[in-house]
Coordinates of N, CA and C in Angstrom, one line a residue:
X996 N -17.0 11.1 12.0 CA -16.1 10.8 10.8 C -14.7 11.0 11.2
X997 N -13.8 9.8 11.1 CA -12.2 10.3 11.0 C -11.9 11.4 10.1
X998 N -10.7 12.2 10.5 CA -10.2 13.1 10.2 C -8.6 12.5 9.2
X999 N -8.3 13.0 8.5 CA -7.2 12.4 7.8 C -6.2 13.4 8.3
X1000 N -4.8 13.2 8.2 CA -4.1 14.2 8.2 C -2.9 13.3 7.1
X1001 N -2.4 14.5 6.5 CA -1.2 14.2 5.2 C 0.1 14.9 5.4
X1002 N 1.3 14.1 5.9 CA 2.3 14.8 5.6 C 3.3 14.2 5.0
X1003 N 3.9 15.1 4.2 CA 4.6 14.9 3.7 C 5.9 16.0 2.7
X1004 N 7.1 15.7 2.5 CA 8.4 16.8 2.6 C 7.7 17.5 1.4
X1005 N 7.3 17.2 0.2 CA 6.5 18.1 -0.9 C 5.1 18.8 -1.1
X1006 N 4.5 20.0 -1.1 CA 3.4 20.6 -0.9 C 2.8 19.8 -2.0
X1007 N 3.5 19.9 -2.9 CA 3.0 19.2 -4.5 C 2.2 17.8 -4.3
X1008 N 3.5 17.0 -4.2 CA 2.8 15.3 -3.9 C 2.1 15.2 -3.1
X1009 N 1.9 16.2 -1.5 CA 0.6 15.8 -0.8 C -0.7 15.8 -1.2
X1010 N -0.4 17.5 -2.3 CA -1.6 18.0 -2.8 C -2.3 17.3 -3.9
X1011 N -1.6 16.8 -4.9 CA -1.9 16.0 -5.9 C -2.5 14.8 -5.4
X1012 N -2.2 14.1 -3.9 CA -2.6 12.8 -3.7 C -3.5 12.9 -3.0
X1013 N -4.0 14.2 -2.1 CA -5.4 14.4 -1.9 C -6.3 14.3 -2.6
X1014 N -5.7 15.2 -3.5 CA -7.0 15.6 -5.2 C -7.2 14.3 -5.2
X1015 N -6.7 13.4 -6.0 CA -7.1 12.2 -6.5 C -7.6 11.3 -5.3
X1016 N -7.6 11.3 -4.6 CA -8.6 10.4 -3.4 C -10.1 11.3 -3.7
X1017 N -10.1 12.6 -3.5 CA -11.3 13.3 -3.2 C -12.3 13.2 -4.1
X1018 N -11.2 13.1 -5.4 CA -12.3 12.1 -6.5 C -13.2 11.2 -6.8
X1019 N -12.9 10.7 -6.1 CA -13.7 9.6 -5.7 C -14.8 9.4 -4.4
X1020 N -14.7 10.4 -3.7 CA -15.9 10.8 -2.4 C -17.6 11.2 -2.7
X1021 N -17.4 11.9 -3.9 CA -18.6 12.0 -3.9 C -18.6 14.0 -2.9
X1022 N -20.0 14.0 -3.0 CA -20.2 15.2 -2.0 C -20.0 14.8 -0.7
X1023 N -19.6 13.7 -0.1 CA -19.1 13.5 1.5 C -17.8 13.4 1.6
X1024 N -17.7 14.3 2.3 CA -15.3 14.5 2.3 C -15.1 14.4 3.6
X1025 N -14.3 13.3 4.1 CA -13.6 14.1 5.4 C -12.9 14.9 5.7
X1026 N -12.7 15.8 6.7 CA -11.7 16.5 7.0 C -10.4 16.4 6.5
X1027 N -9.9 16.4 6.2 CA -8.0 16.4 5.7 C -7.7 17.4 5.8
X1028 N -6.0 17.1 6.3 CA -5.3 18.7 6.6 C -4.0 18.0 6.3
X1029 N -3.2 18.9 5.4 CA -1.9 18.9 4.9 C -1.0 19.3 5.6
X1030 N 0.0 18.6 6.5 CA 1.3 19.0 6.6 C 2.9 18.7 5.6
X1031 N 3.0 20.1 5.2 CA 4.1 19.2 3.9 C 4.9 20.4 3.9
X1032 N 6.1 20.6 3.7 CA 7.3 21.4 3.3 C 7.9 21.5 4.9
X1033 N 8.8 22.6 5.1 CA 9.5 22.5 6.3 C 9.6 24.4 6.5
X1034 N 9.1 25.2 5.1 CA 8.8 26.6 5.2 C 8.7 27.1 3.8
X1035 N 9.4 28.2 3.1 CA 8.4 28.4 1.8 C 9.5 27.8 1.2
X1036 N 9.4 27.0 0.3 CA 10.0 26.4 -0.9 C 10.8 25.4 -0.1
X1037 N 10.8 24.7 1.0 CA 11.8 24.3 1.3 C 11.2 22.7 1.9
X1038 N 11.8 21.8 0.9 CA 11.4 20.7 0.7 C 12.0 19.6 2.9
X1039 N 11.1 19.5 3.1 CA 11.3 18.5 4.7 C 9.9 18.5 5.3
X1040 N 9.8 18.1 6.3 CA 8.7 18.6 7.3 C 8.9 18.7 8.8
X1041 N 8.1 19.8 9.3 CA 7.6 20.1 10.4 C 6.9 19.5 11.4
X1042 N 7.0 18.8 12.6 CA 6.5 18.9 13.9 C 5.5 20.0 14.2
X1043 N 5.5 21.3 14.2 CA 4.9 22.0 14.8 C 3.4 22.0 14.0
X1044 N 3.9 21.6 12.2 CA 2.9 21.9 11.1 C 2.5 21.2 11.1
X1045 N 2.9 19.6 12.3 CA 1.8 18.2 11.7 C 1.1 18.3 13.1
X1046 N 1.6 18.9 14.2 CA 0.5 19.0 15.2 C -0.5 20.0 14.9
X1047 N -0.3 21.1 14.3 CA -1.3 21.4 14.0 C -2.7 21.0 12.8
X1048 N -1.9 20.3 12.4 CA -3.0 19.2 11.3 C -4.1 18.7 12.0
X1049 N -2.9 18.2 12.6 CA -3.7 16.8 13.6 C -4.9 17.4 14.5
X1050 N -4.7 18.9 14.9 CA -5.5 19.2 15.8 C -6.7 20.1 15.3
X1051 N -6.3 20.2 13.8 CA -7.4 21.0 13.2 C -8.5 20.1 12.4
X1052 N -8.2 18.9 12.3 CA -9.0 17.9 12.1 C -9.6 16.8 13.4
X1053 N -9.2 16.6 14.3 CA -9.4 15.8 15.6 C -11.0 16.0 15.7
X1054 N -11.0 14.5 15.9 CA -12.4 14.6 15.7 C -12.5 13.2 17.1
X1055 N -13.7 12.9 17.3 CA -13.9 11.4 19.0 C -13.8 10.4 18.1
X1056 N -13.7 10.5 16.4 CA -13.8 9.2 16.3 C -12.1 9.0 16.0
X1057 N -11.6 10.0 16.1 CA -9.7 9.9 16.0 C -9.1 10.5 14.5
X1058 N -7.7 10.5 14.1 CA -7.4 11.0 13.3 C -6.2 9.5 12.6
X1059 N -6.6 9.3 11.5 CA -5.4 8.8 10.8 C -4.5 9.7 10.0
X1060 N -2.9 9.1 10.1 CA -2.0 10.3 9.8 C -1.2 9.2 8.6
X1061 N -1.1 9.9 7.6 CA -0.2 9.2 6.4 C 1.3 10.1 6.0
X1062 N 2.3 9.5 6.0 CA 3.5 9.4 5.9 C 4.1 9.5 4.7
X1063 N 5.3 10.3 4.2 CA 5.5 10.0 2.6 C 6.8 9.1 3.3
X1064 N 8.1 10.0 3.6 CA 9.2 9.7 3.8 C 9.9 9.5 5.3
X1065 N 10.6 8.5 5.7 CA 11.4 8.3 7.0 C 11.2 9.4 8.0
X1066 N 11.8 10.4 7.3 CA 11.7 11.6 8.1 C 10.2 12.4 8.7
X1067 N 9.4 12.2 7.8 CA 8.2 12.7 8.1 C 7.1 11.5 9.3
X1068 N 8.0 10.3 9.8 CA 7.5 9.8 10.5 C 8.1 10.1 12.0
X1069 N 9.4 10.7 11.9 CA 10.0 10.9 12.9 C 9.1 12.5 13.7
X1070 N 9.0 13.8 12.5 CA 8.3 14.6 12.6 C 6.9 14.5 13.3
X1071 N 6.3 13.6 13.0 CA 4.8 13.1 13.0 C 4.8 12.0 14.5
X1072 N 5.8 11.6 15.0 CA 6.1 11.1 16.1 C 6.3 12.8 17.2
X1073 N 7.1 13.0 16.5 CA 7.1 14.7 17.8 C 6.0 15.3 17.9
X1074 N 5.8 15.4 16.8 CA 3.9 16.2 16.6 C 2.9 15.5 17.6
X1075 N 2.9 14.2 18.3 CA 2.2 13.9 18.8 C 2.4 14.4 20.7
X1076 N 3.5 14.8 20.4 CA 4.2 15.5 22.2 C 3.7 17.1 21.7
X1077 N 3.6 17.6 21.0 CA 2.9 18.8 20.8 C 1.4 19.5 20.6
X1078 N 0.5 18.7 20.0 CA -0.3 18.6 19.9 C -1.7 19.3 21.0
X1079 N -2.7 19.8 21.0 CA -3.4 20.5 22.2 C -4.3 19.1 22.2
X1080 N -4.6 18.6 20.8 CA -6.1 17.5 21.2 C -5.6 16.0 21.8
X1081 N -7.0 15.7 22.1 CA -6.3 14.0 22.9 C -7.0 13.2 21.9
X1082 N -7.9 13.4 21.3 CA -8.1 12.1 20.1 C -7.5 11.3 20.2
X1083 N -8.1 10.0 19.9 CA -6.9 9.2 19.1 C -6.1 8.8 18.0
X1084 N -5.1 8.5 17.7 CA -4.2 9.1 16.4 C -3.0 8.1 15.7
X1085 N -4.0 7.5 15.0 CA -2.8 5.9 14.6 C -2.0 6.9 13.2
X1086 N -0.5 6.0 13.0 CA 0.2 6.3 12.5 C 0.5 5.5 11.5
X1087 N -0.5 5.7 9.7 CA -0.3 4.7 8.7 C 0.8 4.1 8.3
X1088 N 0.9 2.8 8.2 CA 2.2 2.3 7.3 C 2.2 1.9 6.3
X1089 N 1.0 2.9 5.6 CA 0.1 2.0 4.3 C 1.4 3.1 3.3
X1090 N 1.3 2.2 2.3 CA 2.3 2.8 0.9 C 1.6 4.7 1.0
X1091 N 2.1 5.6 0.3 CA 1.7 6.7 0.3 C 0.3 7.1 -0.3
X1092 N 0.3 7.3 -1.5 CA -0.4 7.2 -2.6 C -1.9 6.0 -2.4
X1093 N -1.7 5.1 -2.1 CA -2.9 4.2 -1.9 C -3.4 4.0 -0.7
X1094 N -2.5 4.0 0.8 CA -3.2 4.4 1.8 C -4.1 6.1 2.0
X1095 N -3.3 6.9 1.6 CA -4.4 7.8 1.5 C -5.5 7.7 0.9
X1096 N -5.7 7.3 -0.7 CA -7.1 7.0 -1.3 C -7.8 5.8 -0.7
X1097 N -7.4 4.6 -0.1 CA -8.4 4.3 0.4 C -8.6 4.8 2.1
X1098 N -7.5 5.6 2.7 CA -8.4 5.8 4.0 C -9.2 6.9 3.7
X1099 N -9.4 8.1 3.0 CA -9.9 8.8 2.6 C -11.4 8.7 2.3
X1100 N -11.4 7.7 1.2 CA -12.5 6.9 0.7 C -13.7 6.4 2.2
X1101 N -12.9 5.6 2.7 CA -13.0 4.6 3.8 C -13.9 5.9 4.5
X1102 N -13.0 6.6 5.1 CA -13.6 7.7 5.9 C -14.7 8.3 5.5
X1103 N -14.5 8.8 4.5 CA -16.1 9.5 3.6 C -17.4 8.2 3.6
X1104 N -16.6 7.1 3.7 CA -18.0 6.4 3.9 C -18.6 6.1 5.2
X1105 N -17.8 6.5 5.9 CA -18.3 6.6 7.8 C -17.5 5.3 8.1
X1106 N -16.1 4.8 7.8 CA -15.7 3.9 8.3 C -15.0 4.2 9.8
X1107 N -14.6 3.4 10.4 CA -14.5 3.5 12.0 C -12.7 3.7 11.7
X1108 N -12.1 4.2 12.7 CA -10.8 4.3 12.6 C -9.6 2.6 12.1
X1109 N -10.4 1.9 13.1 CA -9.7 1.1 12.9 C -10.0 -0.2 11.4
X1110 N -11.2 0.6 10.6 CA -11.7 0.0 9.5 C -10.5 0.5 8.6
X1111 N -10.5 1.8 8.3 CA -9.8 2.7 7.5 C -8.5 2.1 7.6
X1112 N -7.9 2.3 8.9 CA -6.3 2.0 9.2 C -5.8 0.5 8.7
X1113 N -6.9 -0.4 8.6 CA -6.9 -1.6 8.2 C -7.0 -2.0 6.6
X1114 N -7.6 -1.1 6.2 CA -7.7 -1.2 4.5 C -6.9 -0.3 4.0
X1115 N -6.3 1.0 4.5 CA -5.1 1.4 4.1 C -4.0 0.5 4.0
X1116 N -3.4 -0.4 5.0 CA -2.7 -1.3 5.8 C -2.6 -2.4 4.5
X1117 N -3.6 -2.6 3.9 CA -3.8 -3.7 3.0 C -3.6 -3.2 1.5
X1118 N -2.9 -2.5 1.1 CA -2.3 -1.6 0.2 C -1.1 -2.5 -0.8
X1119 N -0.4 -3.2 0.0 CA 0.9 -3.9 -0.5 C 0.1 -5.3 -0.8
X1120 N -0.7 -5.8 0.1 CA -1.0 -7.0 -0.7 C -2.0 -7.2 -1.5
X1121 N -3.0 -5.8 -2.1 CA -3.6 -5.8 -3.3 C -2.5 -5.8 -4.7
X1122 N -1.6 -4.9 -4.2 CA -0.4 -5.0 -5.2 C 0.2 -6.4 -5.6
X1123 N 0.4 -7.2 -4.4 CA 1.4 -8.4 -4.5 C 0.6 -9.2 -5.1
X1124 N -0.9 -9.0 -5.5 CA -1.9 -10.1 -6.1 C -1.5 -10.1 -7.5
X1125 N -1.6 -8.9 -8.0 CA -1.1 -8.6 -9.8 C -0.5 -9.5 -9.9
X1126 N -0.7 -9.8 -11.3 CA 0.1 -10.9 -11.8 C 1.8 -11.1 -11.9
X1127 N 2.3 -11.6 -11.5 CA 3.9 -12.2 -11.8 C 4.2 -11.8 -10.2
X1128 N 3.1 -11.7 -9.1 CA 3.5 -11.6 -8.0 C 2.5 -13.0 -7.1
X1129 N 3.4 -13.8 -6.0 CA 2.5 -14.5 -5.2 C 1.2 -14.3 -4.5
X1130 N -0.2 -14.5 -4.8 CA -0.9 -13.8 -4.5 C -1.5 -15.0 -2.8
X1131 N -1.8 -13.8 -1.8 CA -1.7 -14.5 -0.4 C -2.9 -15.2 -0.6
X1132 N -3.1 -16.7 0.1 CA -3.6 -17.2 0.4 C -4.7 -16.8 1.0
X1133 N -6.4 -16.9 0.3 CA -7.5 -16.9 1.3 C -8.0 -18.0 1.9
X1134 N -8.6 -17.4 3.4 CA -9.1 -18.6 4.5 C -10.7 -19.5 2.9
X1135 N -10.9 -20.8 3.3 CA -11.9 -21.0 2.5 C -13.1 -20.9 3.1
X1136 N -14.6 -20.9 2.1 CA -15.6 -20.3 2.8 C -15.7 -21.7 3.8
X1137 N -16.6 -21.6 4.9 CA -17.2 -22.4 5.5 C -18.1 -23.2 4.9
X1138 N -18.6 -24.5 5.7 CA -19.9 -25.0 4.7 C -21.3 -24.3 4.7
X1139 N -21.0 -23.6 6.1 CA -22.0 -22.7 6.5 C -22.3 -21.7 5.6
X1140 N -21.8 -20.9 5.1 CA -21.6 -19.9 4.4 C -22.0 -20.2 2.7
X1141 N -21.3 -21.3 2.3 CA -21.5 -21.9 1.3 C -23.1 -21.8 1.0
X1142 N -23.7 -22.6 2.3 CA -25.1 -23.2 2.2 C -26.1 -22.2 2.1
X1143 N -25.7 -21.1 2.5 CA -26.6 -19.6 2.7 C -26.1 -18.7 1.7
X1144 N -25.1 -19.1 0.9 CA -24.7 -17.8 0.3 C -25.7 -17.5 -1.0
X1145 N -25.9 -16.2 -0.7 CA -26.7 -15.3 -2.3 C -25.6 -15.0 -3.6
X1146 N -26.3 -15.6 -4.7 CA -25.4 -15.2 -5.9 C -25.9 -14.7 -7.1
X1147 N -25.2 -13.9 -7.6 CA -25.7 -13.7 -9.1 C -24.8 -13.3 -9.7
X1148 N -24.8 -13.3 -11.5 CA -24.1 -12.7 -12.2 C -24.4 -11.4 -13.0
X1149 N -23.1 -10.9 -13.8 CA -23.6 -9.4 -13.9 C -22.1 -9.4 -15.5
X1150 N -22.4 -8.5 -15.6 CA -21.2 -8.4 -17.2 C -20.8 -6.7 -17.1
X1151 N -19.8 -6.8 -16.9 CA -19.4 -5.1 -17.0 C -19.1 -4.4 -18.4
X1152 N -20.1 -3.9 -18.3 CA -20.2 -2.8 -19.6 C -20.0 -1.6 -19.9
X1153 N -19.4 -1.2 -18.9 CA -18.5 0.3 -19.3 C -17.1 0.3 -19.8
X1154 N -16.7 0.9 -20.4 CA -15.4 1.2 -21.2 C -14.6 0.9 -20.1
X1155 N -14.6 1.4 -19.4 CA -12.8 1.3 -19.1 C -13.2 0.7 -17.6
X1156 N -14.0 -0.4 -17.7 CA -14.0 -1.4 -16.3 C -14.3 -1.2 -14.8
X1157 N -13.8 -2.2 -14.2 CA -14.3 -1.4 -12.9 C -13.0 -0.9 -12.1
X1158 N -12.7 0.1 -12.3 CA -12.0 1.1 -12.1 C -12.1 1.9 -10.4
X1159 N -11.1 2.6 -10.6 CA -11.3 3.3 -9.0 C -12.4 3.9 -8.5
X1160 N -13.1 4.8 -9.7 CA -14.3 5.8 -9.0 C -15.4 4.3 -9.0
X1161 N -15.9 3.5 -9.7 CA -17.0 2.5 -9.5 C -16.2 2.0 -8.1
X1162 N -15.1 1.1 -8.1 CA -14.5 0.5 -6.9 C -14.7 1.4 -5.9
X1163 N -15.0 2.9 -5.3 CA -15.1 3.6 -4.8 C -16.5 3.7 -3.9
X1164 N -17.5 3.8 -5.3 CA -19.0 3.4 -5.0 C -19.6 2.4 -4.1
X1165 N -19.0 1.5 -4.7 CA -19.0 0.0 -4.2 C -18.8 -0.2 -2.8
X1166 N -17.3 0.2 -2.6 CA -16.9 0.1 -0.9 C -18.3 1.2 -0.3
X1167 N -17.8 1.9 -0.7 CA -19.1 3.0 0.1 C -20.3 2.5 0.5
X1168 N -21.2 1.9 -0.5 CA -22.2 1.5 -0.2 C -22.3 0.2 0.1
X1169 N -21.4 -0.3 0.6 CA -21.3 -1.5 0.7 C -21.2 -1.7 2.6
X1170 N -20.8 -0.4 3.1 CA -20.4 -0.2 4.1 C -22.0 0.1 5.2
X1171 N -23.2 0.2 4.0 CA -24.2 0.2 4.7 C -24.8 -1.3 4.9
X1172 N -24.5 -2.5 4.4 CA -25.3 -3.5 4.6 C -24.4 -4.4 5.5
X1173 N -25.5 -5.2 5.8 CA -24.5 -6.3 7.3 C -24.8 -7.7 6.2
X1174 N -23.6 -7.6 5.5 CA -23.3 -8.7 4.5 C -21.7 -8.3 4.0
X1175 N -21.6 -10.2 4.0 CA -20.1 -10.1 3.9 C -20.4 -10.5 2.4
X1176 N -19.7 -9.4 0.6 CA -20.0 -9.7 -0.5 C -18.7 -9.7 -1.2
X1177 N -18.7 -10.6 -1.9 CA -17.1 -10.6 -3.1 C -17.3 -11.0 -4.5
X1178 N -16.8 -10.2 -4.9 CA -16.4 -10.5 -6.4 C -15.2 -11.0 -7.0
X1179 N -16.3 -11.6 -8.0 CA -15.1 -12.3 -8.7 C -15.2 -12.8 -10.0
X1180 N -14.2 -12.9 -11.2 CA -14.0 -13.3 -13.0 C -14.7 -14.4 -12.7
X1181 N -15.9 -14.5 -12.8 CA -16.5 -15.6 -13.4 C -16.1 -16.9 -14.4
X1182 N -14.9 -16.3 -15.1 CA -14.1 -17.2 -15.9 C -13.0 -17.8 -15.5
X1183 N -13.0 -17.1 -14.3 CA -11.3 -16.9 -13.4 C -11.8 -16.7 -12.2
X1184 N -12.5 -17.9 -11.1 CA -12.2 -17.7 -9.5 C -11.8 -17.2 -9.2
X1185 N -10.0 -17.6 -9.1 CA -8.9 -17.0 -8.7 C -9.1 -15.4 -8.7
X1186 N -9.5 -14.8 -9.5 CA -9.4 -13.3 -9.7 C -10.9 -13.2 -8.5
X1187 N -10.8 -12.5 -7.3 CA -11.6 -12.6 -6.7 C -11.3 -11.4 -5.6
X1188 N -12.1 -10.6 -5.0 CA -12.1 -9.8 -4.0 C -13.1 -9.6 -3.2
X1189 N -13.5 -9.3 -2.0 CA -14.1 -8.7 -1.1 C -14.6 -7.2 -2.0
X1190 N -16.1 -6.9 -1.7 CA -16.8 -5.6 -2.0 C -16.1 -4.8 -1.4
X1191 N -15.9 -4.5 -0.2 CA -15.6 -4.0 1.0 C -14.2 -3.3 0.9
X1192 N -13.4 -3.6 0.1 CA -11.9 -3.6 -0.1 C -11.8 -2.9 -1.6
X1193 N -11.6 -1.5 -1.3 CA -11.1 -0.8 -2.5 C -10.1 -1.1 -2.9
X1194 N -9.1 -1.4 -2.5 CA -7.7 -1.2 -3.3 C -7.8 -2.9 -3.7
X1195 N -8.3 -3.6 -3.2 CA -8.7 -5.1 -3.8 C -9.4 -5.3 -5.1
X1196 N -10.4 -4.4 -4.8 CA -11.4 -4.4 -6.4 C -10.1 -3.7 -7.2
X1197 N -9.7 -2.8 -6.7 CA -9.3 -2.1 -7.9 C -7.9 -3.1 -8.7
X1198 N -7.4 -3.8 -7.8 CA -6.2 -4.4 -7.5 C -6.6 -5.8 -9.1
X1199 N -7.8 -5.9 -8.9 CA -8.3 -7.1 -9.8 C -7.7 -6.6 -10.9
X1200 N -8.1 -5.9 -11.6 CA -8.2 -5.2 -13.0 C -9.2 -5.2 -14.2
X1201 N -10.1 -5.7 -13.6 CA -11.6 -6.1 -14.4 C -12.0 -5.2 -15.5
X1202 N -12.2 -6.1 -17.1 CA -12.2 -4.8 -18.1 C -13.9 -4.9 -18.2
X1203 N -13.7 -4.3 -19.4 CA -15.2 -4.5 -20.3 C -15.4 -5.8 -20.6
X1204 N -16.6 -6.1 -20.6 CA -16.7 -7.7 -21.1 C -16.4 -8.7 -20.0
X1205 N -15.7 -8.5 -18.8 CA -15.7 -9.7 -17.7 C -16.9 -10.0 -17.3
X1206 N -17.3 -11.1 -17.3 CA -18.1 -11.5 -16.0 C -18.4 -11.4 -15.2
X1207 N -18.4 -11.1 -14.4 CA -18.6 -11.3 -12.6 C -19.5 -12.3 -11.9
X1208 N -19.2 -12.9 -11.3 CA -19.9 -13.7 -10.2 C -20.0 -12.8 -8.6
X1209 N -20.9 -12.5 -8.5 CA -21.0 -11.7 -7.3 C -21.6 -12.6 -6.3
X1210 N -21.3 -13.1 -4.9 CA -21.4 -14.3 -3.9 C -21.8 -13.1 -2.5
X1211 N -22.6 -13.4 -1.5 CA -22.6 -12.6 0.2 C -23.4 -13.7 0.7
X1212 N -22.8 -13.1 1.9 CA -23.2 -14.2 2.8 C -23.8 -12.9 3.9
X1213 N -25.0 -13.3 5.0 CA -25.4 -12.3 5.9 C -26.6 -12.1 5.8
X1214 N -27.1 -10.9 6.7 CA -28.6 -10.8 7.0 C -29.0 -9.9 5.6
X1215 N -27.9 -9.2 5.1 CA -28.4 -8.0 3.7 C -27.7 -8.5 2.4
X1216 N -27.9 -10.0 2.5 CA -26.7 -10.1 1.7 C -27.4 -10.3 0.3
X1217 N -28.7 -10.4 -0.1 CA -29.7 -10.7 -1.3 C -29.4 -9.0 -1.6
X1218 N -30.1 -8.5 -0.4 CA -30.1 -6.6 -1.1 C -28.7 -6.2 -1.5
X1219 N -27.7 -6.5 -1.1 CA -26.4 -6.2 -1.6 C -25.6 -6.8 -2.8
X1220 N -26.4 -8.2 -2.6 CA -25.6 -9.0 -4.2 C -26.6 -8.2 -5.2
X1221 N -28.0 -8.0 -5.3 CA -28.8 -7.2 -6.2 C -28.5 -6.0 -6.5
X1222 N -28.1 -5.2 -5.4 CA -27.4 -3.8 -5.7 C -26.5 -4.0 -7.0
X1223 N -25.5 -4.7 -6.3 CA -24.5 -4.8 -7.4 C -24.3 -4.8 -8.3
X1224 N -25.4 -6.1 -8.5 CA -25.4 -6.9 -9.8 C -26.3 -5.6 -11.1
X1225 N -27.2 -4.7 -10.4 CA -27.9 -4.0 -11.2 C -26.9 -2.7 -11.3
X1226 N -26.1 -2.4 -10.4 CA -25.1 -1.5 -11.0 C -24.1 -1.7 -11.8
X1227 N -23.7 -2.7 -11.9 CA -22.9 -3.7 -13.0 C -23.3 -3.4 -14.6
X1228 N -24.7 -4.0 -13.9 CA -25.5 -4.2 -15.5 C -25.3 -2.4 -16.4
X1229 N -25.4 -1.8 -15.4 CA -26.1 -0.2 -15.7 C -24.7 0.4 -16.1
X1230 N -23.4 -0.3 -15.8 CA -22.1 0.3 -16.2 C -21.6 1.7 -14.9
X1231 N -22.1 0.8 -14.1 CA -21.8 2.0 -12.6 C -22.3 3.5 -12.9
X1232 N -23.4 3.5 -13.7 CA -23.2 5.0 -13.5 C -22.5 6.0 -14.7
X1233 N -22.0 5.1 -15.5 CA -20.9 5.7 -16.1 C -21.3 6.0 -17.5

């Protein structure tokens, strides 16, 4: 499992935006280690306190490191000349707040470094989808894919939608099947995401009472549209 590391110039904001990722893990947490202040009360950061993050979490499958402010990337650049471990150690440029909760997430579900760093990474353009923003262009399915794909529908019945902790679920277990699955407003195509992509699902805004059309393509992709669709039905749990 990746290791997270968090730095950033406030003990507070680091601390607060761990909590809220861990929320959503379940009883499987990765390692995270906080580097944040620059000594007692004194708002900057440290080099010496982000190498040691980094090395108290280093793990073979590597460490991703999240950034609040300019400065803490410059810190977090020295940290890696100081450092005792050799892991390997990518340096997020995901927004603060939402690359942590989804590499976090990502990680707790056994994702691979370069899974995590990639769905962190994709943070700005879940946001740019919201409405009164250009939402990016997706590749279209193949005919291939078309021709094989599993579908069903499902109606979300929990109060307050499919939300971060279900969007949470979802990625997680979604991470165990070799199927590519997406959701999407049944009344509204357009509103459409990848299973696989937390900050996408969550990005949708899906209430009570949407529809969903749930679509996968792949060797698991019946057991995974079914998952779904019966956790849907059931209100995630909630």
């Amino acid at each position: 499992m990746i290791g997270i590391v968090v730095v950033s110039h406030s003990p507070a904001l680091a601390e607060a935006a761990v909590a809220l990722a861990l929320q959503m893990t379940g009883d499987t947490r990765p390692a995270i280690a906080i580097a944040a202040g620059a000594g007692e009360g004194v708002i900057g950061t440290d080099a010496v306190r982000v190498a040691d993050a980094i090395d108290e979490v280093a793990s073979p499958d590597g460490v991703l490191v999240f950034m609040d402010l300019g400065s803490a990337v410059l810190s977090t650049t020295m940290a890696l000349e100081f450092r005792a471990s050799t892991t390997e150690v990518r340096l997020s440029s995901a927004p603060f707040v939402e690359g942590i909760v989804a590499g976090v997430v990502l990680a707790a579900a056994g994702a691979s470094l370069d899974e995590a760093e990639r769905e962190a990474s994709s943070a700005m353009t879940a946001k740019n989808a919201q409405p009164g923003s250009a939402a990016p262009a997706e590749a279209p399915a193949t005919q291939a894919e078309v021709d094989v794909a599993v579908t069903a529908e499902a109606t979300i019945v929990n109060d307050v939608g499919l939300h971060a902790r279900p969007a949470s679920v979802i990625v997680a277990k979604m991470a165990g099947f070799d199927a590519k699955v997406t959701i999407a407003d049944a009344d509204d195509p357009g509103r459409s995401a990848s299973a696989s992509s937390l900050l996408a699902l969550m990005g949708l805004g899906l209430g009570k009472g949407t529809r969903l059309r749930i679509s996968g393509t792949g060797a698991d992709a019946a057991e995974a549209v079914e998952w779904l669709r019966a956790i849907t039905a059931d209100g995630y749990g909630e």
